[in-house]
């Protein structure tokens, strides 16, 4: 419990900064919706003239594109990217910082098992992500109700927003496994930014079965709007990745050689 | 010279990974071009009709993505993002790492001035950036040549956009190094450099989305050498080159001046 509280305290500042930044981004983007909605009818006419293949290639869903939900998907993709960086930073940093800051022997000589240490740290990271998501979704919802021109399904809005949280969980798991496998991480940010952007770009240029390669592709916003549900196979894939990574982390961390000073 | 070589060596591995990364990016990006070009027809007129905000949301520029030059214009933005992330982190890390790794005592008791050390480090970072740029350029030439079935003359445009990318790489490198030498806690310099970079990227998207924000375009380097302006408008705009050069000189000066007087944390 002490470790958990200590970690929460250590990440308090970063939590505030991240939550505020995500909040600002979504407020900024959503404030453009009214001007965007104005011309939507004209847009729709032009869009219908596009060749089918192009429309599919762009993933544009004609009927839904100009609603507030369709517009929301646009900022959401950037917000998910930012959220993923936050989660990856958190995952990579929370275990490896003990070695980097030479506090590992202080912590690990305390009468708690390594499993307890890792569990507390994981729970702390998880709580940070949950708080960020709550702050973000609250701000996004208030903003959406402010700028809406038509009624929209709030349930769908929440479902879309939650995809950020799921992607964050996957990247948190990635971060944890990397930080326990690699002996010493000198710079957390280098590792996390490189990983997140690699997957982001990979996600941008893959489709079909290759979608499994990038967590950014697991939640197709057009599919969610259309079918009002997540794609089961990708949910399962995400869950498997998280469980495997976390389980492997416990296994590795329990026996890991940790150099003191 | 020793410091220069040492820095080159210590960044060799990361440079290798980044180069592989950008190479794969070009490969996968160009592979997707097939999907666009197979749509078969030119969409120039349609795209020209679209309001600016919708074009931004869809990821179009004023370029025709069914042609290889237009598609490249779209891909360029992501290459630029990748290159500037590399440059900003490199600039910040190369200065900050001595204090992070607790090797500053070792280095700064050597009989060389701080100016010499900074110069060597910046030169090493510069060399890394050149290599990254050349790798990007060569892979682009090769893969665009491979998919360029219509024999469009794009190589000149690619060279021009790569020159623009190079200027921005240097700019972000010196922003990173300036942050690392000004900030008391150097550990946070790379994250600060990265957040400034993401912020300016976001700003460039917002400017695309809303006409009223047009005046802010001087604030974000991502607007300086946009593919559509460089390729369709015929080259760089002088004002952006001047801004970039002034910024680069300013941030390099900051790096030197502040690092000379820096109180090193040991």
Short mmCIF file of C-alpha atoms in Angstrom, two decimals:
data_model
loop_
_atom_site.label_atom_id
_atom_site.label_comp_id
_atom_site.label_asym_id
_atom_site.label_seq_id
_atom_site.Cartn_x
_atom_site.Cartn_y
_atom_site.Cartn_z
CA UNK A 1 0.00 0.00 0.00
CA UNK A 2 2.86 2.36 0.84
CA UNK A 3 4.53 1.69 -2.47
CA UNK A 4 1.26 2.30 -4.27
CA UNK A 5 0.74 5.65 -2.55
CA UNK A 6 4.36 6.61 -3.06
CA UNK A 7 4.12 5.95 -6.79
CA UNK A 8 0.89 7.87 -7.08
CA UNK A 9 2.58 10.79 -5.40
CA UNK A 10 5.63 10.52 -7.62
CA UNK A 11 3.44 10.65 -10.72
CA UNK A 12 1.11 13.36 -9.48
CA UNK A 13 2.69 16.16 -11.44
CA UNK A 14 2.94 14.18 -14.65
CA UNK A 15 -0.68 13.07 -14.19
CA UNK A 16 -1.85 16.67 -13.91
CA UNK A 17 0.15 17.78 -16.94
CA UNK A 18 -1.05 14.91 -19.12
CA UNK A 19 -4.70 15.24 -18.10
CA UNK A 20 -4.65 18.96 -18.73
CA UNK A 21 -2.99 18.57 -22.12
CA UNK A 22 -5.48 15.95 -23.29
CA UNK A 23 -8.29 18.12 -22.00
CA UNK A 24 -6.99 21.17 -23.86
CA UNK A 25 -6.54 19.25 -27.10
CA UNK A 26 -10.09 17.92 -27.07
CA UNK A 27 -11.58 21.30 -26.13
CA UNK A 28 -9.63 22.99 -28.89
CA UNK A 29 -10.64 20.50 -31.57
CA UNK A 30 -14.27 20.25 -30.54
CA UNK A 31 -14.61 24.01 -30.60
CA UNK A 32 -14.16 23.83 -34.37
CA UNK A 33 -17.15 21.56 -34.81
CA UNK A 34 -19.84 24.24 -35.31
CA UNK A 35 -18.05 25.79 -38.28
CA UNK A 36 -17.37 22.33 -39.64
CA UNK A 37 -21.01 21.29 -39.32
CA UNK A 38 -22.31 24.31 -41.18
CA UNK A 39 -21.12 23.21 -44.58
CA UNK A 40 -21.79 19.55 -44.01
CA UNK A 41 -24.59 19.26 -46.52
CA UNK A 42 -22.48 20.61 -49.29
CA UNK A 43 -19.70 18.24 -48.26
CA UNK A 44 -21.97 15.25 -48.46
CA UNK A 45 -22.87 15.99 -52.03
CA UNK A 46 -19.24 16.23 -53.06
CA UNK A 47 -18.33 13.08 -51.16
CA UNK A 48 -20.93 11.03 -52.99
CA UNK A 49 -19.06 11.79 -56.19
CA UNK A 50 -15.91 10.04 -55.00
CA UNK A 51 -15.05 6.67 -56.45
CA UNK A 52 -15.95 3.79 -54.16
CA UNK A 53 -12.34 2.58 -53.81
CA UNK A 54 -11.15 5.95 -52.60
CA UNK A 55 -13.91 6.23 -50.05
CA UNK A 56 -13.05 2.81 -48.72
CA UNK A 57 -9.34 3.50 -48.72
CA UNK A 58 -9.92 6.55 -46.58
CA UNK A 59 -12.28 4.77 -44.24
CA UNK A 60 -14.82 7.51 -44.62
CA UNK A 61 -18.24 6.49 -43.60
CA UNK A 62 -20.54 8.67 -45.63
CA UNK A 63 -23.66 8.68 -43.48
CA UNK A 64 -21.87 9.21 -40.22
CA UNK A 65 -19.01 11.40 -41.22
CA UNK A 66 -20.60 14.76 -40.61
CA UNK A 67 -22.27 13.99 -37.33
CA UNK A 68 -20.51 15.08 -34.20
CA UNK A 69 -19.42 11.49 -33.60
CA UNK A 70 -17.80 11.29 -37.01
CA UNK A 71 -16.00 14.54 -36.45
CA UNK A 72 -14.94 13.43 -32.98
CA UNK A 73 -13.03 10.48 -34.47
CA UNK A 74 -10.59 12.91 -36.03
CA UNK A 75 -9.22 14.51 -32.84
CA UNK A 76 -9.63 11.16 -31.10
CA UNK A 77 -6.90 9.62 -33.23
CA UNK A 78 -4.41 12.27 -32.08
CA UNK A 79 -5.60 12.03 -28.51
CA UNK A 80 -5.14 8.27 -28.60
CA UNK A 81 -1.61 8.85 -29.84
CA UNK A 82 -0.89 11.20 -26.92
CA UNK A 83 -2.55 8.82 -24.48
CA UNK A 84 -0.45 5.97 -25.78
CA UNK A 85 2.72 8.00 -25.23
CA UNK A 86 1.63 8.72 -21.68
CA UNK A 87 0.89 5.06 -20.97
CA UNK A 88 4.11 3.85 -22.56
CA UNK A 89 6.15 6.40 -20.58
CA UNK A 90 4.44 5.27 -17.43
CA UNK A 91 4.94 1.59 -18.13
CA UNK A 92 8.55 1.94 -19.17
CA UNK A 93 9.43 4.28 -16.35
CA UNK A 94 7.67 2.95 -13.30
CA UNK A 95 9.79 -0.17 -12.81
CA UNK A 96 13.01 0.88 -14.50
CA UNK A 97 13.36 4.12 -12.57
CA UNK A 98 14.50 2.25 -9.46
CA UNK A 99 17.57 0.99 -11.29
CA UNK A 100 18.18 4.27 -13.07
CA UNK A 101 17.92 6.37 -9.96
CA UNK A 102 19.82 3.85 -7.90
CA UNK A 103 16.98 3.28 -5.48
CA UNK A 104 16.53 -0.39 -6.35
CA UNK A 105 18.49 -1.74 -3.40
CA UNK A 106 16.62 0.58 -1.06
CA UNK A 107 13.26 -0.65 -2.28
CA UNK A 108 14.05 -4.32 -2.75
CA UNK A 109 15.59 -4.80 0.69
CA UNK A 110 12.28 -3.86 2.27
CA UNK A 111 10.32 -6.81 3.66
CA UNK A 112 7.97 -7.09 0.71
CA UNK A 113 8.13 -9.59 -2.10
CA UNK A 114 8.95 -8.51 -5.60
CA UNK A 115 5.48 -9.57 -6.64
CA UNK A 116 4.00 -7.09 -4.19
CA UNK A 117 6.32 -4.37 -5.50
CA UNK A 118 5.32 -5.01 -9.07
CA UNK A 119 1.63 -5.27 -8.21
CA UNK A 120 1.67 -1.96 -6.37
CA UNK A 121 3.47 -0.28 -9.21
CA UNK A 122 1.11 -1.72 -11.80
CA UNK A 123 -1.90 -0.64 -9.77
CA UNK A 124 -0.48 2.85 -9.42
CA UNK A 125 0.12 3.11 -13.17
CA UNK A 126 -3.38 1.76 -13.81
CA UNK A 127 -4.92 4.32 -11.45
CA UNK A 128 -3.04 7.14 -13.17
CA UNK A 129 -4.47 6.03 -16.51
CA UNK A 130 -7.98 5.69 -15.07
CA UNK A 131 -7.86 9.19 -13.61
CA UNK A 132 -6.57 10.61 -16.90
CA UNK A 133 -9.36 8.89 -18.79
CA UNK A 134 -12.02 10.14 -16.38
CA UNK A 135 -10.79 13.71 -16.63
CA UNK A 136 -10.56 13.44 -20.40
CA UNK A 137 -14.00 11.88 -20.95
CA UNK A 138 -15.66 14.38 -18.63
CA UNK A 139 -14.14 17.29 -20.55
CA UNK A 140 -14.90 15.72 -23.93
CA UNK A 141 -18.55 15.05 -23.00
CA UNK A 142 -19.14 18.56 -21.66
CA UNK A 143 -17.59 19.96 -24.82
CA UNK A 144 -19.65 17.67 -27.06
CA UNK A 145 -22.89 18.77 -25.42
CA UNK A 146 -21.85 22.38 -25.80
CA UNK A 147 -21.13 22.27 -29.51
CA UNK A 148 -23.63 19.67 -30.76
CA UNK A 149 -25.97 20.71 -33.52
CA UNK A 150 -28.01 17.52 -33.40
CA UNK A 151 -28.71 14.83 -30.86
CA UNK A 152 -26.19 12.05 -30.72
CA UNK A 153 -25.81 8.75 -28.95
CA UNK A 154 -23.97 9.42 -25.72
CA UNK A 155 -23.30 5.73 -25.27
CA UNK A 156 -21.45 5.64 -28.57
CA UNK A 157 -19.53 8.74 -27.59
CA UNK A 158 -18.34 7.03 -24.41
CA UNK A 159 -17.53 3.86 -26.34
CA UNK A 160 -15.38 5.85 -28.76
CA UNK A 161 -13.64 7.68 -25.95
CA UNK A 162 -12.92 4.47 -24.10
CA UNK A 163 -10.90 3.17 -27.04
CA UNK A 164 -8.18 5.57 -25.91
CA UNK A 165 -8.14 3.88 -22.52
CA UNK A 166 -7.87 0.40 -24.08
CA UNK A 167 -4.98 1.47 -26.28
CA UNK A 168 -3.35 2.97 -23.22
CA UNK A 169 -3.64 -0.33 -21.36
CA UNK A 170 -1.97 -2.18 -24.21
CA UNK A 171 0.90 0.30 -24.28
CA UNK A 172 1.21 0.19 -20.51
CA UNK A 173 1.68 -3.56 -20.79
CA UNK A 174 4.25 -3.08 -23.58
CA UNK A 175 6.12 -0.59 -21.43
CA UNK A 176 6.19 -2.87 -18.39
CA UNK A 177 7.49 -5.86 -20.30
CA UNK A 178 10.19 -3.79 -22.01
CA UNK A 179 11.29 -2.29 -18.74
CA UNK A 180 11.68 -5.65 -17.00
CA UNK A 181 13.36 -7.39 -19.93
CA UNK A 182 15.90 -4.70 -20.81
CA UNK A 183 18.64 -4.60 -18.13
CA UNK A 184 18.92 -0.83 -17.95
CA UNK A 185 16.93 1.81 -19.74
CA UNK A 186 18.86 5.04 -19.90
CA UNK A 187 16.20 7.20 -21.42
CA UNK A 188 12.56 6.27 -20.98
CA UNK A 189 11.33 8.80 -23.48
CA UNK A 190 13.49 7.53 -26.32
CA UNK A 191 12.18 4.01 -25.87
CA UNK A 192 8.56 5.02 -25.45
CA UNK A 193 8.36 7.60 -28.23
CA UNK A 194 10.09 5.30 -30.68
CA UNK A 195 7.79 2.38 -29.84
CA UNK A 196 4.59 4.39 -29.92
CA UNK A 197 5.39 6.17 -33.16
CA UNK A 198 6.57 2.95 -34.78
CA UNK A 199 3.18 1.39 -34.05
CA UNK A 200 1.37 4.56 -35.04
CA UNK A 201 2.99 4.69 -38.46
CA UNK A 202 2.65 0.95 -38.84
CA UNK A 203 -1.03 1.31 -38.09
CA UNK A 204 -1.42 3.98 -40.69
CA UNK A 205 -0.10 1.84 -43.50
CA UNK A 206 -1.55 -1.57 -42.71
CA UNK A 207 -4.96 -3.01 -43.32
CA UNK A 208 -6.73 -6.37 -43.52
CA UNK A 209 -5.24 -9.14 -41.39
CA UNK A 210 -2.15 -7.02 -40.84
CA UNK A 211 -4.28 -4.79 -38.63
CA UNK A 212 -3.32 -7.01 -35.71
CA UNK A 213 0.23 -5.64 -35.88
CA UNK A 214 -0.64 -2.25 -34.46
CA UNK A 215 -2.78 -1.57 -31.38
CA UNK A 216 -3.82 1.70 -32.97
CA UNK A 217 -5.82 -0.33 -35.46
CA UNK A 218 -7.68 -2.44 -32.93
CA UNK A 219 -10.53 0.00 -32.60
CA UNK A 220 -11.88 1.06 -35.95
CA UNK A 221 -14.00 4.10 -35.17
CA UNK A 222 -16.07 3.73 -38.34
CA UNK A 223 -16.92 0.15 -37.34
CA UNK A 224 -17.88 1.21 -33.82
CA UNK A 225 -20.19 3.95 -35.08
CA UNK A 226 -21.78 1.69 -37.61
CA UNK A 227 -22.27 -1.45 -35.49
CA UNK A 228 -22.45 0.14 -32.05
CA UNK A 229 -19.99 -2.45 -30.74
CA UNK A 230 -16.30 -3.21 -30.67
CA UNK A 231 -14.77 -5.82 -32.92
CA UNK A 232 -14.62 -8.92 -30.73
CA UNK A 233 -11.52 -10.46 -32.29
CA UNK A 234 -9.49 -7.32 -31.69
CA UNK A 235 -10.74 -6.97 -28.13
CA UNK A 236 -9.59 -10.52 -27.51
CA UNK A 237 -6.25 -9.86 -29.19
CA UNK A 238 -5.76 -6.78 -27.02
CA UNK A 239 -6.67 -8.67 -23.86
CA UNK A 240 -4.30 -11.52 -24.74
CA UNK A 241 -1.43 -9.08 -25.33
CA UNK A 242 -2.04 -7.39 -22.01
CA UNK A 243 -2.35 -10.63 -20.03
CA UNK A 244 0.69 -12.24 -21.65
CA UNK A 245 2.85 -9.15 -21.20
CA UNK A 246 1.86 -8.69 -17.57
CA UNK A 247 2.25 -12.37 -16.72
CA UNK A 248 5.65 -12.48 -18.40
CA UNK A 249 6.66 -9.34 -16.50
CA UNK A 250 5.88 -10.96 -13.14
CA UNK A 251 7.79 -14.04 -14.17
CA UNK A 252 10.87 -12.13 -15.37
CA UNK A 253 10.86 -9.58 -12.58
CA UNK A 254 10.72 -12.20 -9.85
CA UNK A 255 14.07 -13.60 -10.94
CA UNK A 256 15.69 -10.56 -12.47
CA UNK A 257 19.27 -9.68 -11.57
CA UNK A 258 19.23 -6.15 -10.29
CA UNK A 259 22.55 -4.40 -10.01
CA UNK A 260 22.97 -2.22 -7.01
CA UNK A 261 24.67 1.11 -7.65
CA UNK B 1 37.97 15.12 -32.30
CA UNK B 2 37.93 12.35 -29.71
CA UNK B 3 34.68 13.62 -28.26
CA UNK B 4 33.18 13.82 -31.72
CA UNK B 5 34.12 10.23 -32.50
CA UNK B 6 32.99 9.04 -29.11
CA UNK B 7 29.58 10.66 -29.57
CA UNK B 8 29.24 9.18 -33.03
CA UNK B 9 29.97 5.78 -31.60
CA UNK B 10 27.56 6.08 -28.72
CA UNK B 11 24.73 7.10 -31.04
CA UNK B 12 25.54 4.51 -33.67
CA UNK B 13 23.02 1.98 -32.52
CA UNK B 14 20.17 4.43 -32.15
CA UNK B 15 20.95 5.89 -35.56
CA UNK B 16 20.84 2.42 -37.05
CA UNK B 17 17.40 1.75 -35.57
CA UNK B 18 16.08 5.11 -36.69
CA UNK B 19 17.38 4.53 -40.21
CA UNK B 20 15.76 1.12 -40.35
CA UNK B 21 12.60 2.73 -39.04
CA UNK B 22 12.45 5.42 -41.69
CA UNK B 23 13.32 2.90 -44.37
CA UNK B 24 10.41 0.66 -43.31
CA UNK B 25 8.19 3.70 -43.18
CA UNK B 26 8.99 4.52 -46.80
CA UNK B 27 8.52 0.89 -47.84
CA UNK B 28 5.13 0.46 -46.16
CA UNK B 29 4.01 3.91 -47.19
CA UNK B 30 4.76 3.29 -50.83
CA UNK B 31 3.17 -0.16 -50.68
CA UNK B 32 -0.08 1.52 -49.77
CA UNK B 33 0.24 3.79 -52.78
CA UNK B 34 -0.94 0.86 -54.87
CA UNK B 35 -4.35 1.10 -53.17
CA UNK B 36 -4.65 4.76 -54.04
CA UNK B 37 -3.43 4.56 -57.60
CA UNK B 38 -5.70 1.60 -58.35
CA UNK B 39 -8.70 3.84 -57.85
CA UNK B 40 -7.63 4.77 -61.30
CA UNK B 41 -8.84 8.26 -61.91
CA UNK B 42 -7.63 11.67 -61.11
CA UNK B 43 -9.53 13.32 -58.31
CA UNK B 44 -8.00 16.72 -58.71
CA UNK B 45 -11.23 18.53 -59.47
CA UNK B 46 -13.09 16.92 -56.62
CA UNK B 47 -10.39 17.68 -54.12
CA UNK B 48 -10.11 21.23 -55.34
CA UNK B 49 -13.81 21.68 -54.56
CA UNK B 50 -13.46 20.56 -50.98
CA UNK B 51 -13.38 23.12 -48.21
CA UNK B 52 -10.08 23.34 -46.41
CA UNK B 53 -11.26 21.88 -43.12
CA UNK B 54 -12.62 18.75 -44.75
CA UNK B 55 -9.42 18.26 -46.71
CA UNK B 56 -7.51 18.44 -43.45
CA UNK B 57 -9.73 15.89 -41.76
CA UNK B 58 -9.36 13.53 -44.68
CA UNK B 59 -5.60 13.97 -44.81
CA UNK B 60 -5.53 15.43 -48.32
CA UNK B 61 -3.43 18.35 -49.25
CA UNK B 62 -4.09 20.30 -52.36
CA UNK B 63 -2.33 17.40 -54.01
CA UNK B 64 -3.68 14.67 -56.21
CA UNK B 65 -3.05 11.48 -54.26
CA UNK B 66 -3.69 9.21 -57.20
CA UNK B 67 -0.50 10.59 -58.72
CA UNK B 68 2.78 9.60 -57.16
CA UNK B 69 3.86 13.18 -56.52
CA UNK B 70 0.65 13.91 -54.62
CA UNK B 71 0.88 10.73 -52.62
CA UNK B 72 4.45 11.56 -51.73
CA UNK B 73 3.28 14.95 -50.51
CA UNK B 74 1.04 13.15 -48.04
CA UNK B 75 3.72 10.71 -46.95
CA UNK B 76 6.22 13.53 -46.49
CA UNK B 77 4.41 14.90 -43.45
CA UNK B 78 4.93 11.66 -41.57
CA UNK B 79 8.57 11.41 -42.60
CA UNK B 80 8.99 14.98 -41.42
CA UNK B 81 7.39 14.17 -38.08
CA UNK B 82 9.69 11.20 -37.63
CA UNK B 83 12.82 13.12 -38.64
CA UNK B 84 12.08 16.01 -36.30
CA UNK B 85 11.36 13.69 -33.35
CA UNK B 86 14.73 12.10 -33.96
CA UNK B 87 16.45 15.47 -34.22
CA UNK B 88 14.82 17.04 -31.16
CA UNK B 89 15.55 14.07 -28.93
CA UNK B 90 19.08 13.78 -30.24
CA UNK B 91 19.83 17.44 -29.63
CA UNK B 92 18.48 17.28 -26.10
CA UNK B 93 20.03 13.92 -25.21
CA UNK B 94 23.50 14.60 -26.52
CA UNK B 95 23.88 17.55 -24.15
CA UNK B 96 21.92 16.13 -21.25
CA UNK B 97 23.36 12.66 -21.12
CA UNK B 98 26.61 13.56 -19.35
CA UNK B 99 24.70 14.68 -16.31
CA UNK B 100 22.16 11.90 -16.63
CA UNK B 101 24.84 9.23 -16.77
CA UNK B 102 26.94 10.99 -14.16
CA UNK B 103 29.87 11.29 -16.54
CA UNK B 104 30.05 15.08 -16.54
CA UNK B 105 32.86 15.12 -13.98
CA UNK B 106 34.88 12.79 -16.10
CA UNK B 107 34.38 14.81 -19.26
CA UNK B 108 34.71 18.32 -17.93
CA UNK B 109 38.00 17.84 -16.13
CA UNK B 110 39.61 17.01 -19.45
CA UNK B 111 41.78 19.81 -20.84
CA UNK B 112 39.24 21.02 -23.38
CA UNK B 113 36.99 24.02 -23.13
CA UNK B 114 33.24 23.67 -22.79
CA UNK B 115 32.87 25.39 -26.15
CA UNK B 116 34.97 22.68 -27.79
CA UNK B 117 32.88 19.98 -26.13
CA UNK B 118 29.59 21.52 -27.23
CA UNK B 119 30.91 22.02 -30.75
CA UNK B 120 32.02 18.40 -30.96
CA UNK B 121 28.68 17.19 -29.63
CA UNK B 122 26.63 19.36 -31.94
CA UNK B 123 28.75 18.27 -34.90
CA UNK B 124 28.17 14.64 -33.97
CA UNK B 125 24.43 15.24 -33.75
CA UNK B 126 24.59 17.08 -37.05
CA UNK B 127 26.33 14.12 -38.66
CA UNK B 128 23.60 11.80 -37.37
CA UNK B 129 20.98 14.07 -38.84
CA UNK B 130 22.73 14.14 -42.19
CA UNK B 131 22.85 10.35 -42.23
CA UNK B 132 19.16 10.12 -41.35
CA UNK B 133 18.28 12.57 -44.09
CA UNK B 134 20.38 10.76 -46.68
CA UNK B 135 18.88 7.38 -45.75
CA UNK B 136 15.39 8.84 -46.14
CA UNK B 137 16.28 10.48 -49.44
CA UNK B 138 17.86 7.38 -50.94
CA UNK B 139 15.04 5.05 -49.88
CA UNK B 140 12.51 7.50 -51.28
CA UNK B 141 14.33 7.76 -54.60
CA UNK B 142 14.51 4.00 -54.85
CA UNK B 143 10.93 3.13 -53.88
CA UNK B 144 9.26 6.02 -55.62
CA UNK B 145 11.21 5.10 -58.71
CA UNK B 146 9.89 1.58 -58.35
CA UNK B 147 6.22 2.58 -58.13
CA UNK B 148 6.49 5.45 -60.56
CA UNK B 149 4.98 3.71 -63.57
CA UNK B 150 3.91 6.89 -65.33
CA UNK B 151 7.42 8.24 -65.36
CA UNK B 152 6.52 11.41 -63.51
CA UNK B 153 9.44 13.70 -62.78
CA UNK B 154 9.35 13.75 -59.01
CA UNK B 155 13.01 13.52 -58.05
CA UNK B 156 13.49 17.28 -58.07
CA UNK B 157 10.51 17.74 -55.77
CA UNK B 158 11.78 15.06 -53.45
CA UNK B 159 15.18 16.72 -53.25
CA UNK B 160 13.54 20.05 -52.49
CA UNK B 161 11.30 18.69 -49.73
CA UNK B 162 14.25 16.80 -48.24
CA UNK B 163 16.17 20.08 -48.10
CA UNK B 164 13.22 21.58 -46.22
CA UNK B 165 13.18 18.60 -43.89
CA UNK B 166 16.89 19.06 -43.28
CA UNK B 167 16.43 22.67 -42.20
CA UNK B 168 13.69 21.65 -39.77
CA UNK B 169 15.82 18.80 -38.43
CA UNK B 170 18.59 21.27 -37.60
CA UNK B 171 16.08 23.65 -36.09
CA UNK B 172 14.64 21.01 -33.77
CA UNK B 173 18.10 19.73 -32.91
CA UNK B 174 19.20 23.14 -31.64
CA UNK B 175 15.87 23.63 -29.86
CA UNK B 176 16.62 20.39 -28.03
CA UNK B 177 20.19 21.33 -27.20
CA UNK B 178 19.19 24.82 -26.07
CA UNK B 179 16.60 23.33 -23.72
CA UNK B 180 19.15 20.90 -22.34
CA UNK B 181 21.65 23.62 -21.58
CA UNK B 182 19.17 26.10 -20.14
CA UNK B 183 17.18 23.75 -17.93
CA UNK B 184 18.53 23.14 -14.48
CA UNK B 185 17.23 19.58 -14.40
CA UNK B 186 18.55 18.24 -17.69
CA UNK B 187 16.66 15.00 -17.26
CA UNK B 188 13.45 16.66 -18.34
CA UNK B 189 14.96 18.31 -21.42
CA UNK B 190 14.17 15.48 -23.89
CA UNK B 191 10.55 15.29 -22.74
CA UNK B 192 10.19 19.04 -22.98
CA UNK B 193 11.68 19.03 -26.48
CA UNK B 194 9.29 16.26 -27.47
CA UNK B 195 6.28 18.09 -26.08
CA UNK B 196 7.22 21.29 -27.91
CA UNK B 197 7.44 19.23 -31.06
CA UNK B 198 4.05 17.56 -30.57
CA UNK B 199 2.54 20.90 -29.68
CA UNK B 200 3.72 22.50 -32.91
CA UNK B 201 2.46 19.47 -34.84
CA UNK B 202 -0.99 19.82 -33.23
CA UNK B 203 -0.94 23.51 -34.02
CA UNK B 204 -0.26 22.79 -37.67
CA UNK B 205 -3.30 20.47 -37.76
CA UNK B 206 -5.48 23.08 -36.09
CA UNK B 207 -4.39 25.67 -38.64
CA UNK B 208 -5.46 23.35 -41.42
CA UNK B 209 -8.79 22.83 -39.74
CA UNK B 210 -9.77 26.43 -39.33
CA UNK B 211 -9.21 29.37 -41.65
CA UNK B 212 -9.19 31.87 -38.85
CA UNK B 213 -6.03 30.38 -37.38
CA UNK B 214 -4.05 31.13 -40.53
CA UNK B 215 -2.07 33.90 -38.83
CA UNK B 216 -0.50 31.40 -36.43
CA UNK B 217 1.35 29.62 -39.21
CA UNK B 218 4.61 31.38 -38.41
CA UNK B 219 4.58 29.77 -34.97
CA UNK B 220 4.82 26.18 -36.09
CA UNK B 221 7.80 24.96 -38.11
CA UNK B 222 5.62 22.23 -39.60
CA UNK B 223 4.01 24.94 -41.73
CA UNK B 224 7.31 26.30 -43.05
CA UNK B 225 8.05 23.80 -45.79
CA UNK B 226 4.80 22.02 -46.49
CA UNK B 227 4.94 19.61 -49.37
CA UNK B 228 2.04 21.23 -51.18
CA UNK B 229 3.64 24.68 -51.11
CA UNK B 230 7.08 23.46 -52.00
CA UNK B 231 5.91 21.18 -54.81
CA UNK B 232 3.09 23.25 -56.29
CA UNK B 233 4.21 26.74 -55.38
CA UNK B 234 7.69 26.24 -56.74
CA UNK B 235 10.20 26.13 -53.93
CA UNK B 236 10.62 27.64 -50.51
CA UNK B 237 9.15 30.91 -49.39
CA UNK B 238 11.88 33.31 -48.41
CA UNK B 239 10.23 34.43 -45.19
CA UNK B 240 10.25 30.89 -43.79
CA UNK B 241 13.89 30.36 -44.66
CA UNK B 242 14.77 33.58 -42.89
CA UNK B 243 12.71 32.62 -39.82
CA UNK B 244 14.35 29.20 -39.71
CA UNK B 245 17.87 30.56 -40.00
CA UNK B 246 17.25 33.20 -37.36
CA UNK B 247 15.81 30.59 -35.01
CA UNK B 248 18.66 28.18 -35.63
CA UNK B 249 21.26 30.87 -34.91
CA UNK B 250 19.36 32.03 -31.84
CA UNK B 251 19.02 28.57 -30.33
CA UNK B 252 22.65 27.63 -31.08
CA UNK B 253 23.80 30.83 -29.37
CA UNK B 254 21.59 30.01 -26.38
CA UNK B 255 23.12 26.55 -26.23
CA UNK B 256 26.68 27.91 -26.13
CA UNK B 257 26.09 30.87 -23.85
CA UNK B 258 24.11 29.00 -21.25
CA UNK B 259 26.21 25.87 -21.26
CA UNK B 260 29.39 27.87 -20.70
CA UNK B 261 28.01 29.24 -17.45
CA UNK B 262 26.15 26.12 -16.46
CA UNK B 263 26.33 24.87 -12.90
CA UNK B 264 26.77 21.17 -13.50
CA UNK B 265 24.87 18.78 -11.27
CA UNK B 266 27.14 16.09 -9.97
#
